[in-house]
Structure formats: C-alpha cells, structure tokens
C-alpha cells in the first residue's frame, strides 16, 4: 500500500470515528433530555443532564487515557450537538414522543456507538486490548450512569437488564477485529450492529442476567 493510500485510510478512519462519536453524543443527549424532561426539570436542567449523559462517558475515557483536556470539554462540537439535541427535545417534543420509548431507543443507539468509539480511541492512544475493551465499556455506560444518578434512579447497569454486557460485546468485537486485521469499516459496523441488536433483543424477548440470590431466597 502506498503512502497516499495509507494517508487516505487514516483520514477515512478519523472521519468515521468523528461521525460515530458525534452521533453517539446526539443519541445520548436525546435520551438524557427526554429523561430530564419527564422528571419535570426546567430547561437549564434538561441541558445539563443532556450534556452530562452525552459527554460524561467520553470525559472519563479521555481522563483515563491521558487525552487532556477531554474532547467533550475542549471541542465545541460536542457541546453544540448536546445543546441542539436538548433544544430539539424541548421544542419538538411531539415528534420525540411519537418514537416508542424514546429514552430506551436513543440510549441503545448511543450505547453501541460509544462502545465502539471508546475502544477505538483507547487503541489509537497505544493502549493494549484489555484496556481498550474496558474503556469502550466505560465510555458506553458512563453517561447512562450519570443520567440515572442525577435523576435519582437506580443505574441500569446495576439492574438485571443486558446493558453493560451488550457494550462489552461490542467493544470486544471492535478490538478483536482490529487485532485480526479486519477492514475498519466492516469491523466497526459489525461491532455496532451486534451491540445494538443484543440490547434490543434482550428488551424485546425479556433476556436478563441471573439474579444474585442469598441462601433461601426463592425469587426468580
């Protein structure tokens, strides 16, 4: 492969990463804004929760890998996307409500997008496969945890739903595909699709992880 082809491939990878990262930011911002609106927060509270959900996981990832200042704070596009999503939720609430379970929908999309981009960025900064998988998980679930804490709810990852596991599977596919030399666009879409499909099917079919029961506890 020539130098020109390598450069073009690198640009394509960066473009795809930026697109997916901003798409995940938008999806998580929508889920945070809808949840905040449903809790009766004012417009400022909706924006704060939307931004925290959209950028919280990425900020944690960047701090862990030494990418400071974090992109979510240093790049104006993340704030713009989060605020745009918040205003769209407040201004076009009728359109958002038409979507079935909008928080779950956008949260599922954001989960897959951030699991992939989180793992990608960790690899880009030279970290090993184990770190990349774990930071893909942190990126994916960090915003959701912040949303639930801010809104005084039990975080989804602490319940029986298949949430963190779906993100872990998506990040693992992305990292494994990189190590095996899969084409970047193919492995990214496979990882993204698998994460979203696993989360969606778990909700649709009622899949869940087994409960940790104490001796004598007969609950299912």
PDB file of C-alpha atoms in Angstrom:
ATOM      1  CA  UNK A   1       0.000   0.000   0.000  1.00  0.00           C
ATOM      2  CA  UNK A   2       1.372   3.394  -0.977  1.00  0.00           C
ATOM      3  CA  UNK A   3       1.863   6.343   1.354  1.00  0.00           C
ATOM      4  CA  UNK A   4      -1.082   8.099  -0.290  1.00  0.00           C
ATOM      5  CA  UNK A   5      -3.352   5.093   0.314  1.00  0.00           C
ATOM      6  CA  UNK A   6      -2.247   4.829   3.940  1.00  0.00           C
ATOM      7  CA  UNK A   7      -2.899   8.526   4.473  1.00  0.00           C
ATOM      8  CA  UNK A   8      -6.326   8.269   2.857  1.00  0.00           C
ATOM      9  CA  UNK A   9      -7.193   5.243   5.003  1.00  0.00           C
ATOM     10  CA  UNK A  10      -6.160   7.123   8.125  1.00  0.00           C
ATOM     11  CA  UNK A  11      -8.306  10.100   7.152  1.00  0.00           C
ATOM     12  CA  UNK A  12     -11.253   7.816   6.480  1.00  0.00           C
ATOM     13  CA  UNK A  13     -10.816   6.167   9.890  1.00  0.00           C
ATOM     14  CA  UNK A  14     -10.690   9.534  11.634  1.00  0.00           C
ATOM     15  CA  UNK A  15     -13.722  10.759   9.716  1.00  0.00           C
ATOM     16  CA  UNK A  16     -15.683   7.635  10.628  1.00  0.00           C
ATOM     17  CA  UNK A  17     -14.601   7.940  14.268  1.00  0.00           C
ATOM     18  CA  UNK A  18     -15.670  11.587  14.439  1.00  0.00           C
ATOM     19  CA  UNK A  19     -19.007  10.839  12.801  1.00  0.00           C
ATOM     20  CA  UNK A  20     -19.784   7.934  15.130  1.00  0.00           C
ATOM     21  CA  UNK A  21     -18.642   9.844  18.218  1.00  0.00           C
ATOM     22  CA  UNK A  22     -20.858  12.822  17.411  1.00  0.00           C
ATOM     23  CA  UNK A  23     -23.744  10.515  16.503  1.00  0.00           C
ATOM     24  CA  UNK A  24     -23.382   8.801  19.869  1.00  0.00           C
ATOM     25  CA  UNK A  25     -23.255  12.200  21.560  1.00  0.00           C
ATOM     26  CA  UNK A  26     -26.511  13.181  19.875  1.00  0.00           C
ATOM     27  CA  UNK A  27     -28.239   9.891  20.732  1.00  0.00           C
ATOM     28  CA  UNK A  28     -27.240  10.009  24.402  1.00  0.00           C
ATOM     29  CA  UNK A  29     -28.116  13.718  24.630  1.00  0.00           C
ATOM     30  CA  UNK A  30     -31.622  12.939  23.369  1.00  0.00           C
ATOM     31  CA  UNK A  31     -32.026  10.141  25.932  1.00  0.00           C
ATOM     32  CA  UNK A  32     -30.819  12.404  28.732  1.00  0.00           C
ATOM     33  CA  UNK A  33     -33.002  15.324  27.654  1.00  0.00           C
ATOM     34  CA  UNK A  34     -36.118  13.145  27.406  1.00  0.00           C
ATOM     35  CA  UNK A  35     -35.479  11.593  30.822  1.00  0.00           C
ATOM     36  CA  UNK A  36     -34.877  15.043  32.368  1.00  0.00           C
ATOM     37  CA  UNK A  37     -38.000  16.476  30.739  1.00  0.00           C
ATOM     38  CA  UNK A  38     -40.072  13.555  32.004  1.00  0.00           C
ATOM     39  CA  UNK A  39     -38.778  14.296  35.517  1.00  0.00           C
ATOM     40  CA  UNK A  40     -40.100  17.838  35.227  1.00  0.00           C
ATOM     41  CA  UNK A  41     -36.756  19.668  35.163  1.00  0.00           C
ATOM     42  CA  UNK A  42     -36.580  23.211  33.779  1.00  0.00           C
ATOM     43  CA  UNK A  43     -34.844  23.984  30.509  1.00  0.00           C
ATOM     44  CA  UNK A  44     -31.453  24.549  32.179  1.00  0.00           C
ATOM     45  CA  UNK A  45     -31.730  21.216  33.988  1.00  0.00           C
ATOM     46  CA  UNK A  46     -32.600  19.475  30.725  1.00  0.00           C
ATOM     47  CA  UNK A  47     -29.489  20.924  29.041  1.00  0.00           C
ATOM     48  CA  UNK A  48     -27.230  19.988  31.968  1.00  0.00           C
ATOM     49  CA  UNK A  49     -28.477  16.394  32.057  1.00  0.00           C
ATOM     50  CA  UNK A  50     -28.296  16.095  28.264  1.00  0.00           C
ATOM     51  CA  UNK A  51     -24.664  17.257  28.241  1.00  0.00           C
ATOM     52  CA  UNK A  52     -23.699  15.063  31.194  1.00  0.00           C
ATOM     53  CA  UNK A  53     -25.176  11.988  29.543  1.00  0.00           C
ATOM     54  CA  UNK A  54     -23.739  12.806  26.121  1.00  0.00           C
ATOM     55  CA  UNK A  55     -20.180  13.600  27.221  1.00  0.00           C
ATOM     56  CA  UNK A  56     -19.753  12.000  30.652  1.00  0.00           C
ATOM     57  CA  UNK A  57     -18.505   8.638  29.422  1.00  0.00           C
ATOM     58  CA  UNK A  58     -16.147  10.226  26.894  1.00  0.00           C
ATOM     59  CA  UNK A  59     -14.685  12.565  29.504  1.00  0.00           C
ATOM     60  CA  UNK A  60     -13.994   9.616  31.821  1.00  0.00           C
ATOM     61  CA  UNK A  61     -12.347   7.731  28.948  1.00  0.00           C
ATOM     62  CA  UNK A  62     -10.148  10.660  27.947  1.00  0.00           C
ATOM     63  CA  UNK A  63      -9.008  11.217  31.519  1.00  0.00           C
ATOM     64  CA  UNK A  64      -8.084   7.542  31.795  1.00  0.00           C
ATOM     65  CA  UNK A  65      -6.008   7.514  28.612  1.00  0.00           C
ATOM     66  CA  UNK A  66      -4.399  10.906  29.205  1.00  0.00           C
ATOM     67  CA  UNK A  67      -6.183  12.739  26.396  1.00  0.00           C
ATOM     68  CA  UNK A  68      -6.485  16.072  28.186  1.00  0.00           C
ATOM     69  CA  UNK A  69      -8.337  18.296  28.037  1.00  0.00           C
ATOM     70  CA  UNK A  70     -11.119  15.792  27.212  1.00  0.00           C
ATOM     71  CA  UNK A  71     -12.707  16.168  23.796  1.00  0.00           C
ATOM     72  CA  UNK A  72     -16.141  16.606  25.351  1.00  0.00           C
ATOM     73  CA  UNK A  73     -14.917  19.795  27.043  1.00  0.00           C
ATOM     74  CA  UNK A  74     -12.366  21.089  24.525  1.00  0.00           C
ATOM     75  CA  UNK A  75     -14.242  20.504  21.234  1.00  0.00           C
ATOM     76  CA  UNK A  76     -17.172  22.902  20.730  1.00  0.00           C
ATOM     77  CA  UNK A  77     -18.970  20.378  18.514  1.00  0.00           C
ATOM     78  CA  UNK A  78     -19.856  18.137  21.459  1.00  0.00           C
ATOM     79  CA  UNK A  79     -21.460  20.988  23.394  1.00  0.00           C
ATOM     80  CA  UNK A  80     -23.253  22.166  20.255  1.00  0.00           C
ATOM     81  CA  UNK A  81     -24.610  18.699  19.487  1.00  0.00           C
ATOM     82  CA  UNK A  82     -25.729  18.140  23.087  1.00  0.00           C
ATOM     83  CA  UNK A  83     -27.450  21.524  23.281  1.00  0.00           C
ATOM     84  CA  UNK A  84     -29.026  21.036  19.881  1.00  0.00           C
ATOM     85  CA  UNK A  85     -30.436  17.692  20.973  1.00  0.00           C
ATOM     86  CA  UNK A  86     -31.743  19.227  24.217  1.00  0.00           C
ATOM     87  CA  UNK A  87     -33.469  22.109  22.422  1.00  0.00           C
ATOM     88  CA  UNK A  88     -34.887  19.731  19.832  1.00  0.00           C
ATOM     89  CA  UNK A  89     -36.326  17.571  22.600  1.00  0.00           C
ATOM     90  CA  UNK A  90     -37.940  20.574  24.284  1.00  0.00           C
ATOM     91  CA  UNK A  91     -39.070  22.262  21.074  1.00  0.00           C
ATOM     92  CA  UNK A  92     -40.181  19.207  19.129  1.00  0.00           C
ATOM     93  CA  UNK A  93     -41.414  17.074  21.998  1.00  0.00           C
ATOM     94  CA  UNK A  94     -44.437  15.903  19.999  1.00  0.00           C
ATOM     95  CA  UNK A  95     -42.105  14.400  17.382  1.00  0.00           C
ATOM     96  CA  UNK A  96     -39.912  12.769  20.001  1.00  0.00           C
ATOM     97  CA  UNK A  97     -42.918  11.300  21.817  1.00  0.00           C
ATOM     98  CA  UNK A  98     -44.019   9.563  18.615  1.00  0.00           C
ATOM     99  CA  UNK A  99     -40.992   7.310  18.954  1.00  0.00           C
ATOM    100  CA  UNK A 100     -41.700   4.205  21.007  1.00  0.00           C
ATOM    101  CA  UNK A 101     -39.891   4.501  24.333  1.00  0.00           C
ATOM    102  CA  UNK A 102     -37.536   7.297  23.165  1.00  0.00           C
ATOM    103  CA  UNK A 103     -35.161   7.076  26.135  1.00  0.00           C
ATOM    104  CA  UNK A 104     -34.567   3.370  25.535  1.00  0.00           C
ATOM    105  CA  UNK A 105     -34.257   3.830  21.767  1.00  0.00           C
ATOM    106  CA  UNK A 106     -31.660   6.588  21.841  1.00  0.00           C
ATOM    107  CA  UNK A 107     -29.876   5.068  24.821  1.00  0.00           C
ATOM    108  CA  UNK A 108     -29.473   1.799  22.897  1.00  0.00           C
ATOM    109  CA  UNK A 109     -28.071   3.576  19.836  1.00  0.00           C
ATOM    110  CA  UNK A 110     -25.705   5.660  21.966  1.00  0.00           C
ATOM    111  CA  UNK A 111     -24.587   2.565  23.848  1.00  0.00           C
ATOM    112  CA  UNK A 112     -23.432   0.860  20.651  1.00  0.00           C
ATOM    113  CA  UNK A 113     -21.811   3.949  19.180  1.00  0.00           C
ATOM    114  CA  UNK A 114     -19.824   4.791  22.311  1.00  0.00           C
ATOM    115  CA  UNK A 115     -18.750   1.193  22.946  1.00  0.00           C
ATOM    116  CA  UNK A 116     -17.096   1.206  19.525  1.00  0.00           C
ATOM    117  CA  UNK A 117     -15.603   4.701  19.576  1.00  0.00           C
ATOM    118  CA  UNK A 118     -14.374   4.323  23.153  1.00  0.00           C
ATOM    119  CA  UNK A 119     -12.422   1.203  22.234  1.00  0.00           C
ATOM    120  CA  UNK A 120     -11.144   2.838  19.047  1.00  0.00           C
ATOM    121  CA  UNK A 121      -9.746   5.871  20.863  1.00  0.00           C
ATOM    122  CA  UNK A 122      -8.033   3.763  23.515  1.00  0.00           C
ATOM    123  CA  UNK A 123      -6.287   1.769  20.763  1.00  0.00           C
ATOM    124  CA  UNK A 124      -5.408   4.994  18.947  1.00  0.00           C
ATOM    125  CA  UNK A 125      -3.567   6.188  22.060  1.00  0.00           C
ATOM    126  CA  UNK A 126      -1.492   2.998  22.141  1.00  0.00           C
ATOM    127  CA  UNK A 127      -3.214   1.083  24.935  1.00  0.00           C
ATOM    128  CA  UNK A 128      -3.485  -2.699  24.905  1.00  0.00           C
ATOM    129  CA  UNK A 129      -6.558  -4.734  24.038  1.00  0.00           C
ATOM    130  CA  UNK A 130      -7.748  -5.243  27.617  1.00  0.00           C
ATOM    131  CA  UNK A 131      -7.634  -1.517  28.371  1.00  0.00           C
ATOM    132  CA  UNK A 132      -9.381  -0.719  25.081  1.00  0.00           C
ATOM    133  CA  UNK A 133     -12.269  -3.097  25.820  1.00  0.00           C
ATOM    134  CA  UNK A 134     -12.720  -1.758  29.346  1.00  0.00           C
ATOM    135  CA  UNK A 135     -12.612   1.871  28.217  1.00  0.00           C
ATOM    136  CA  UNK A 136     -15.104   1.085  25.472  1.00  0.00           C
ATOM    137  CA  UNK A 137     -17.376  -0.175  28.238  1.00  0.00           C
ATOM    138  CA  UNK A 138     -16.730   2.906  30.412  1.00  0.00           C
ATOM    139  CA  UNK A 139     -17.462   5.241  27.502  1.00  0.00           C
ATOM    140  CA  UNK A 140     -20.698   3.442  26.722  1.00  0.00           C
ATOM    141  CA  UNK A 141     -22.172   3.193  30.227  1.00  0.00           C
ATOM    142  CA  UNK A 142     -20.662   6.273  31.908  1.00  0.00           C
ATOM    143  CA  UNK A 143     -23.233   8.725  30.559  1.00  0.00           C
ATOM    144  CA  UNK A 144     -26.156   6.482  31.442  1.00  0.00           C
ATOM    145  CA  UNK A 145     -24.900   6.112  34.997  1.00  0.00           C
ATOM    146  CA  UNK A 146     -24.599   9.896  35.343  1.00  0.00           C
ATOM    147  CA  UNK A 147     -28.134  10.319  33.998  1.00  0.00           C
ATOM    148  CA  UNK A 148     -29.594   7.864  36.484  1.00  0.00           C
ATOM    149  CA  UNK A 149     -27.646   9.325  39.420  1.00  0.00           C
ATOM    150  CA  UNK A 150     -28.656  12.904  38.563  1.00  0.00           C
ATOM    151  CA  UNK A 151     -32.295  11.847  38.240  1.00  0.00           C
ATOM    152  CA  UNK A 152     -32.180   9.770  41.437  1.00  0.00           C
ATOM    153  CA  UNK A 153     -32.748   6.411  39.756  1.00  0.00           C
ATOM    154  CA  UNK A 154     -31.083   3.032  40.136  1.00  0.00           C
ATOM    155  CA  UNK A 155     -28.469   2.881  37.341  1.00  0.00           C
ATOM    156  CA  UNK A 156     -29.439   0.493  34.561  1.00  0.00           C
ATOM    157  CA  UNK A 157     -26.111  -1.346  34.773  1.00  0.00           C
ATOM    158  CA  UNK A 158     -26.937  -2.387  38.363  1.00  0.00           C
ATOM    159  CA  UNK A 159     -30.222  -3.972  37.361  1.00  0.00           C
ATOM    160  CA  UNK A 160     -30.838  -7.269  35.590  1.00  0.00           C
ATOM    161  CA  UNK A 161     -31.065  -5.839  32.071  1.00  0.00           C
ATOM    162  CA  UNK A 162     -28.433  -6.743  29.491  1.00  0.00           C
ATOM    163  CA  UNK A 163     -26.860  -3.307  29.163  1.00  0.00           C
ATOM    164  CA  UNK A 164     -23.204  -3.268  30.141  1.00  0.00           C
ATOM    165  CA  UNK A 165     -22.821  -6.771  28.688  1.00  0.00           C
ATOM    166  CA  UNK A 166     -24.003  -5.559  25.277  1.00  0.00           C
ATOM    167  CA  UNK A 167     -21.458  -2.729  25.380  1.00  0.00           C
ATOM    168  CA  UNK A 168     -18.744  -5.162  26.435  1.00  0.00           C
ATOM    169  CA  UNK A 169     -19.529  -7.442  23.490  1.00  0.00           C
ATOM    170  CA  UNK A 170     -19.464  -4.528  21.037  1.00  0.00           C
ATOM    171  CA  UNK A 171     -16.140  -3.210  22.346  1.00  0.00           C
ATOM    172  CA  UNK A 172     -14.641  -6.713  22.285  1.00  0.00           C
ATOM    173  CA  UNK A 173     -15.620  -7.227  18.640  1.00  0.00           C
ATOM    174  CA  UNK A 174     -14.105  -3.870  17.692  1.00  0.00           C
ATOM    175  CA  UNK A 175     -10.816  -4.627  19.458  1.00  0.00           C
ATOM    176  CA  UNK A 176     -10.630  -8.234  18.251  1.00  0.00           C
ATOM    177  CA  UNK A 177     -11.335  -7.125  14.684  1.00  0.00           C
ATOM    178  CA  UNK A 178      -8.527  -4.596  14.912  1.00  0.00           C
ATOM    179  CA  UNK A 179      -6.079  -7.219  16.166  1.00  0.00           C
ATOM    180  CA  UNK A 180      -7.145  -9.634  13.414  1.00  0.00           C
ATOM    181  CA  UNK A 181      -6.733  -7.007  10.710  1.00  0.00           C
ATOM    182  CA  UNK A 182     -10.358  -6.717   9.664  1.00  0.00           C
ATOM    183  CA  UNK A 183     -11.255  -3.794   7.411  1.00  0.00           C
ATOM    184  CA  UNK A 184     -12.028  -0.829   9.666  1.00  0.00           C
ATOM    185  CA  UNK A 185     -15.481  -0.015   8.335  1.00  0.00           C
ATOM    186  CA  UNK A 186     -16.568  -3.669   8.389  1.00  0.00           C
ATOM    187  CA  UNK A 187     -15.491  -4.362  11.970  1.00  0.00           C
ATOM    188  CA  UNK A 188     -16.996  -1.091  13.170  1.00  0.00           C
ATOM    189  CA  UNK A 189     -20.437  -1.781  11.730  1.00  0.00           C
ATOM    190  CA  UNK A 190     -20.358  -5.409  12.873  1.00  0.00           C
ATOM    191  CA  UNK A 191     -19.463  -4.358  16.422  1.00  0.00           C
ATOM    192  CA  UNK A 192     -22.050  -1.574  16.414  1.00  0.00           C
ATOM    193  CA  UNK A 193     -24.794  -3.766  14.992  1.00  0.00           C
ATOM    194  CA  UNK A 194     -24.091  -6.607  17.412  1.00  0.00           C
ATOM    195  CA  UNK A 195     -24.214  -4.338  20.463  1.00  0.00           C
ATOM    196  CA  UNK A 196     -27.458  -2.660  19.412  1.00  0.00           C
ATOM    197  CA  UNK A 197     -29.061  -5.959  18.372  1.00  0.00           C
ATOM    198  CA  UNK A 198     -28.137  -7.665  21.646  1.00  0.00           C
ATOM    199  CA  UNK A 199     -29.559  -4.794  23.682  1.00  0.00           C
ATOM    200  CA  UNK A 200     -32.719  -4.582  21.568  1.00  0.00           C
ATOM    201  CA  UNK A 201     -33.368  -8.338  21.598  1.00  0.00           C
ATOM    202  CA  UNK A 202     -32.808  -8.518  25.342  1.00  0.00           C
ATOM    203  CA  UNK A 203     -35.531  -5.905  25.830  1.00  0.00           C
ATOM    204  CA  UNK A 204     -37.830  -7.426  23.242  1.00  0.00           C
ATOM    205  CA  UNK A 205     -37.513 -11.014  24.427  1.00  0.00           C
ATOM    206  CA  UNK A 206     -37.044 -10.350  28.130  1.00  0.00           C
ATOM    207  CA  UNK A 207     -33.489 -11.651  28.378  1.00  0.00           C
ATOM    208  CA  UNK A 208     -31.712 -10.792  31.613  1.00  0.00           C
ATOM    209  CA  UNK A 209     -28.775 -11.853  33.708  1.00  0.00           C
ATOM    210  CA  UNK A 210     -29.394 -14.198  36.661  1.00  0.00           C
ATOM    211  CA  UNK A 211     -30.048 -12.551  39.981  1.00  0.00           C
ATOM    212  CA  UNK A 212     -27.511 -12.960  42.789  1.00  0.00           C
ATOM    213  CA  UNK A 213     -29.715 -14.549  45.452  1.00  0.00           C
ATOM    214  CA  UNK A 214     -28.994 -15.114  49.109  1.00  0.00           C
ATOM    215  CA  UNK A 215     -29.384 -18.628  50.562  1.00  0.00           C
ATOM    216  CA  UNK A 216     -33.061 -19.440  50.940  1.00  0.00           C
ATOM    217  CA  UNK A 217     -34.157 -16.699  48.547  1.00  0.00           C
ATOM    218  CA  UNK A 218     -36.731 -18.250  46.205  1.00  0.00           C
ATOM    219  CA  UNK A 219     -37.189 -15.223  43.929  1.00  0.00           C
ATOM    220  CA  UNK A 220     -36.529 -15.781  40.233  1.00  0.00           C
TER     221      UNK A 220
END
